[in-house]
């Protein structure tokens, strides 16, 4: 069992304007991922965790059809020989929402695929850090609850705050994505093609 680092080596905060940009950011990140990498995704319902994972899958060149693994816990998406990274890692997509502890994570035997796949765990914070000495934590935050803005960028107080319980990714809703690198694999921040700090 690995004792996880609790202090990140680096942190990168990005603002994305659409779900498509979230997808593109993840595809760019996929280009620097290797078998054995562990990503821990955190964010409220509808924050874009599955959209992010779909972008990773596209960038890794795995079989399409990535959906949230909520009811099956784990989905394995094999690398495609005719994809952009033939011979690259598979993608293991985990939903840990219903798992209450690290021991329940151990029961699904992720250790068997860690060396040959990129493992993405939604709702994994506090549950999967022991699986690897290094990890990327990715927090996705929706803009819901932020003050409404006028076209000139100024805040307006004339509109009441509206709670949005729609859990589908909203293409027009901006998000903030915070990435943190832990452990020796992520000693320095990766360079992501076409991504400038602060925006994506």
CSV table of C-alpha atoms in Angstrom, one decimal:
chain,number,residue,atom,x,y,z
A,1,UNK,CA,0.0,0.0,0.0
A,2,UNK,CA,1.3,3.4,-1.0
A,3,UNK,CA,1.2,6.4,1.4
A,4,UNK,CA,-0.2,9.2,-0.7
A,5,UNK,CA,1.4,12.7,-0.9
A,6,UNK,CA,-1.0,15.3,0.6
A,7,UNK,CA,0.8,18.4,-0.8
A,8,UNK,CA,0.7,18.9,-4.6
A,9,UNK,CA,3.9,19.6,-6.5
A,10,UNK,CA,2.1,22.1,-8.7
A,11,UNK,CA,-1.4,23.5,-9.4
A,12,UNK,CA,-2.9,24.8,-12.6
A,13,UNK,CA,-6.2,26.6,-12.8
A,14,UNK,CA,-8.0,26.9,-16.2
A,15,UNK,CA,-11.3,28.5,-17.2
A,16,UNK,CA,-13.2,26.8,-20.0
A,17,UNK,CA,-16.2,28.3,-21.7
A,18,UNK,CA,-18.0,25.2,-23.1
A,19,UNK,CA,-18.2,21.4,-22.7
A,20,UNK,CA,-16.4,21.2,-26.1
A,21,UNK,CA,-13.4,23.1,-24.6
A,22,UNK,CA,-13.5,20.7,-21.6
A,23,UNK,CA,-13.3,17.8,-24.0
A,24,UNK,CA,-10.4,19.5,-25.9
A,25,UNK,CA,-8.4,20.2,-22.7
A,26,UNK,CA,-8.7,16.5,-21.7
A,27,UNK,CA,-7.6,15.3,-25.2
A,28,UNK,CA,-4.5,17.6,-24.9
A,29,UNK,CA,-3.8,16.1,-21.4
A,30,UNK,CA,-4.1,12.6,-22.9
A,31,UNK,CA,-1.1,13.2,-25.0
A,32,UNK,CA,1.1,13.2,-21.9
A,33,UNK,CA,-0.5,10.3,-20.1
A,34,UNK,CA,1.0,6.8,-19.9
A,35,UNK,CA,0.0,3.4,-18.7
A,36,UNK,CA,0.1,3.5,-14.9
A,37,UNK,CA,-1.2,7.1,-14.6
A,38,UNK,CA,-4.0,7.7,-12.0
A,39,UNK,CA,-6.4,10.6,-12.4
A,40,UNK,CA,-8.9,11.5,-9.7
A,41,UNK,CA,-11.8,13.6,-10.9
A,42,UNK,CA,-13.9,15.6,-8.5
A,43,UNK,CA,-16.9,17.8,-9.2
A,44,UNK,CA,-20.6,18.1,-8.5
A,45,UNK,CA,-23.2,16.4,-10.7
A,46,UNK,CA,-23.1,17.9,-14.2
A,47,UNK,CA,-19.6,19.5,-13.7
A,48,UNK,CA,-18.2,17.7,-16.7
A,49,UNK,CA,-16.4,14.7,-15.3
A,50,UNK,CA,-17.7,12.4,-18.0
A,51,UNK,CA,-17.1,14.9,-20.8
A,52,UNK,CA,-13.6,15.3,-19.5
A,53,UNK,CA,-13.1,11.5,-19.6
A,54,UNK,CA,-14.5,11.3,-23.1
A,55,UNK,CA,-11.8,13.8,-24.2
A,56,UNK,CA,-9.2,11.7,-22.5
A,57,UNK,CA,-10.5,8.6,-24.4
A,58,UNK,CA,-10.3,10.4,-27.7
A,59,UNK,CA,-6.8,11.6,-27.0
A,60,UNK,CA,-5.7,8.1,-25.9
A,61,UNK,CA,-7.3,6.5,-28.9
A,62,UNK,CA,-9.5,4.1,-27.1
A,63,UNK,CA,-12.8,2.6,-28.1
A,64,UNK,CA,-15.6,5.2,-28.2
A,65,UNK,CA,-18.8,5.1,-26.2
A,66,UNK,CA,-17.5,6.4,-22.9
A,67,UNK,CA,-20.4,7.0,-20.5
A,68,UNK,CA,-20.5,7.3,-16.7
A,69,UNK,CA,-19.9,3.9,-15.1
A,70,UNK,CA,-22.3,4.7,-12.3
A,71,UNK,CA,-24.2,1.4,-12.2
A,72,UNK,CA,-21.3,-0.9,-13.2
A,73,UNK,CA,-18.6,0.9,-11.2
A,74,UNK,CA,-15.8,0.1,-13.8
A,75,UNK,CA,-15.7,0.3,-17.5
A,76,UNK,CA,-12.6,-0.7,-19.5
A,77,UNK,CA,-12.1,1.0,-22.9
A,78,UNK,CA,-9.4,-0.8,-24.9
A,79,UNK,CA,-6.8,1.0,-27.0
A,80,UNK,CA,-7.6,0.9,-30.8
A,81,UNK,CA,-4.9,-0.4,-33.1
A,82,UNK,CA,-6.0,2.1,-35.7
A,83,UNK,CA,-6.4,5.1,-33.3
A,84,UNK,CA,-4.1,8.0,-32.7
A,85,UNK,CA,-2.0,6.1,-30.2
A,86,UNK,CA,-1.8,2.4,-31.5
A,87,UNK,CA,-0.3,0.2,-28.8
A,88,UNK,CA,-1.0,2.9,-26.2
A,89,UNK,CA,-2.7,2.4,-22.8
A,90,UNK,CA,-6.3,1.3,-22.3
A,91,UNK,CA,-8.6,3.6,-20.3
A,92,UNK,CA,-10.2,2.3,-17.1
A,93,UNK,CA,-13.1,4.5,-16.0
A,94,UNK,CA,-14.3,4.1,-12.5
A,95,UNK,CA,-17.2,5.7,-10.6
A,96,UNK,CA,-16.4,5.5,-6.9
A,97,UNK,CA,-19.5,7.4,-5.7
A,98,UNK,CA,-21.1,4.4,-4.1
A,99,UNK,CA,-17.9,3.1,-2.7
A,100,UNK,CA,-17.4,4.2,0.9
A,101,UNK,CA,-13.7,3.3,1.5
A,102,UNK,CA,-10.3,2.4,0.2
A,103,UNK,CA,-11.1,-1.3,1.0
A,104,UNK,CA,-14.1,-1.3,-1.3
A,105,UNK,CA,-11.9,0.1,-4.0
A,106,UNK,CA,-9.5,-2.8,-3.4
A,107,UNK,CA,-12.4,-5.2,-3.8
A,108,UNK,CA,-12.8,-4.2,-7.5
A,109,UNK,CA,-9.1,-5.1,-8.2
A,110,UNK,CA,-7.9,-2.0,-10.0
A,111,UNK,CA,-4.4,-3.1,-9.2
A,112,UNK,CA,-4.7,-5.7,-12.0
A,113,UNK,CA,-5.1,-3.0,-14.7
A,114,UNK,CA,-3.0,-0.1,-13.2
A,115,UNK,CA,0.2,-1.0,-15.1
A,116,UNK,CA,-1.4,-1.3,-18.5
A,117,UNK,CA,-4.0,1.5,-18.4
A,118,UNK,CA,-4.7,5.1,-17.6
A,119,UNK,CA,-7.1,4.9,-14.7
A,120,UNK,CA,-9.7,7.7,-14.2
A,121,UNK,CA,-11.7,7.6,-11.0
A,122,UNK,CA,-14.7,9.9,-10.6
A,123,UNK,CA,-15.6,10.7,-7.0
A,124,UNK,CA,-12.3,9.1,-6.0
A,125,UNK,CA,-10.8,11.6,-3.6
A,126,UNK,CA,-10.1,10.0,-0.2
A,127,UNK,CA,-10.6,6.5,-1.7
A,128,UNK,CA,-7.9,5.8,-4.3
A,129,UNK,CA,-4.8,7.7,-3.4
A,130,UNK,CA,-3.2,4.5,-2.1
A,131,UNK,CA,-3.2,2.9,-5.5
A,132,UNK,CA,-0.2,4.8,-6.8
A,133,UNK,CA,2.6,7.0,-5.5
A,134,UNK,CA,1.7,9.6,-8.1
A,135,UNK,CA,-1.6,11.0,-9.2
A,136,UNK,CA,-3.3,13.9,-11.0
A,137,UNK,CA,-6.3,15.4,-9.2
A,138,UNK,CA,-8.7,17.3,-11.4
A,139,UNK,CA,-11.4,19.4,-9.9
A,140,UNK,CA,-14.2,20.6,-12.2
A,141,UNK,CA,-16.4,23.5,-11.0
A,142,UNK,CA,-19.6,24.7,-12.6
A,143,UNK,CA,-20.3,28.4,-12.7
A,144,UNK,CA,-23.7,27.9,-11.1
A,145,UNK,CA,-24.0,30.2,-8.1
A,146,UNK,CA,-21.7,32.9,-9.5
A,147,UNK,CA,-23.2,36.3,-9.9
A,148,UNK,CA,-24.9,36.9,-13.2
A,149,UNK,CA,-22.9,39.3,-15.5
A,150,UNK,CA,-23.9,41.9,-17.9
A,151,UNK,CA,-22.6,42.0,-21.5
A,152,UNK,CA,-19.9,44.5,-20.4
A,153,UNK,CA,-18.7,42.1,-17.8
A,154,UNK,CA,-20.1,43.9,-14.8
A,155,UNK,CA,-22.1,42.0,-12.2
A,156,UNK,CA,-25.8,42.6,-11.9
A,157,UNK,CA,-28.0,42.1,-8.9
A,158,UNK,CA,-31.4,42.5,-10.5
A,159,UNK,CA,-31.8,38.8,-11.3
A,160,UNK,CA,-32.5,36.4,-8.5
A,161,UNK,CA,-30.2,33.4,-8.1
A,162,UNK,CA,-31.6,30.3,-9.7
A,163,UNK,CA,-30.6,26.8,-8.6
A,164,UNK,CA,-30.0,24.5,-11.5
A,165,UNK,CA,-30.5,20.8,-10.9
A,166,UNK,CA,-29.9,19.7,-14.5
A,167,UNK,CA,-27.1,17.1,-14.3
A,168,UNK,CA,-26.4,17.1,-18.1
A,169,UNK,CA,-23.3,18.9,-19.2
A,170,UNK,CA,-24.4,22.3,-20.4
A,171,UNK,CA,-22.4,23.3,-23.5
A,172,UNK,CA,-22.8,27.0,-22.8
A,173,UNK,CA,-21.9,26.9,-19.1
A,174,UNK,CA,-18.4,28.0,-18.2
A,175,UNK,CA,-16.3,25.9,-15.8
A,176,UNK,CA,-13.2,26.2,-13.8
A,177,UNK,CA,-10.8,23.2,-13.9
A,178,UNK,CA,-8.1,22.9,-11.3
A,179,UNK,CA,-5.3,20.3,-11.9
A,180,UNK,CA,-2.8,19.3,-9.2
A,181,UNK,CA,0.1,16.9,-9.6
A,182,UNK,CA,1.2,14.6,-6.8
A,183,UNK,CA,4.2,12.3,-6.5
A,184,UNK,CA,7.4,11.8,-8.6
A,185,UNK,CA,5.5,11.2,-11.9
A,186,UNK,CA,4.1,14.7,-11.7
A,187,UNK,CA,7.1,16.5,-10.2
A,188,UNK,CA,6.7,19.2,-12.8
A,189,UNK,CA,3.6,20.5,-14.6
A,190,UNK,CA,3.1,18.9,-18.0
A,191,UNK,CA,3.1,21.1,-21.1
A,192,UNK,CA,-0.3,20.8,-22.9
A,193,UNK,CA,-0.3,21.7,-26.5
A,194,UNK,CA,-2.4,24.7,-27.2
A,195,UNK,CA,-3.3,25.3,-23.6
A,196,UNK,CA,-2.4,28.7,-22.0
A,197,UNK,CA,-2.6,29.0,-18.2
A,198,UNK,CA,-5.8,30.7,-17.1
A,199,UNK,CA,-7.8,29.7,-20.2
A,200,UNK,CA,-8.4,26.6,-22.3
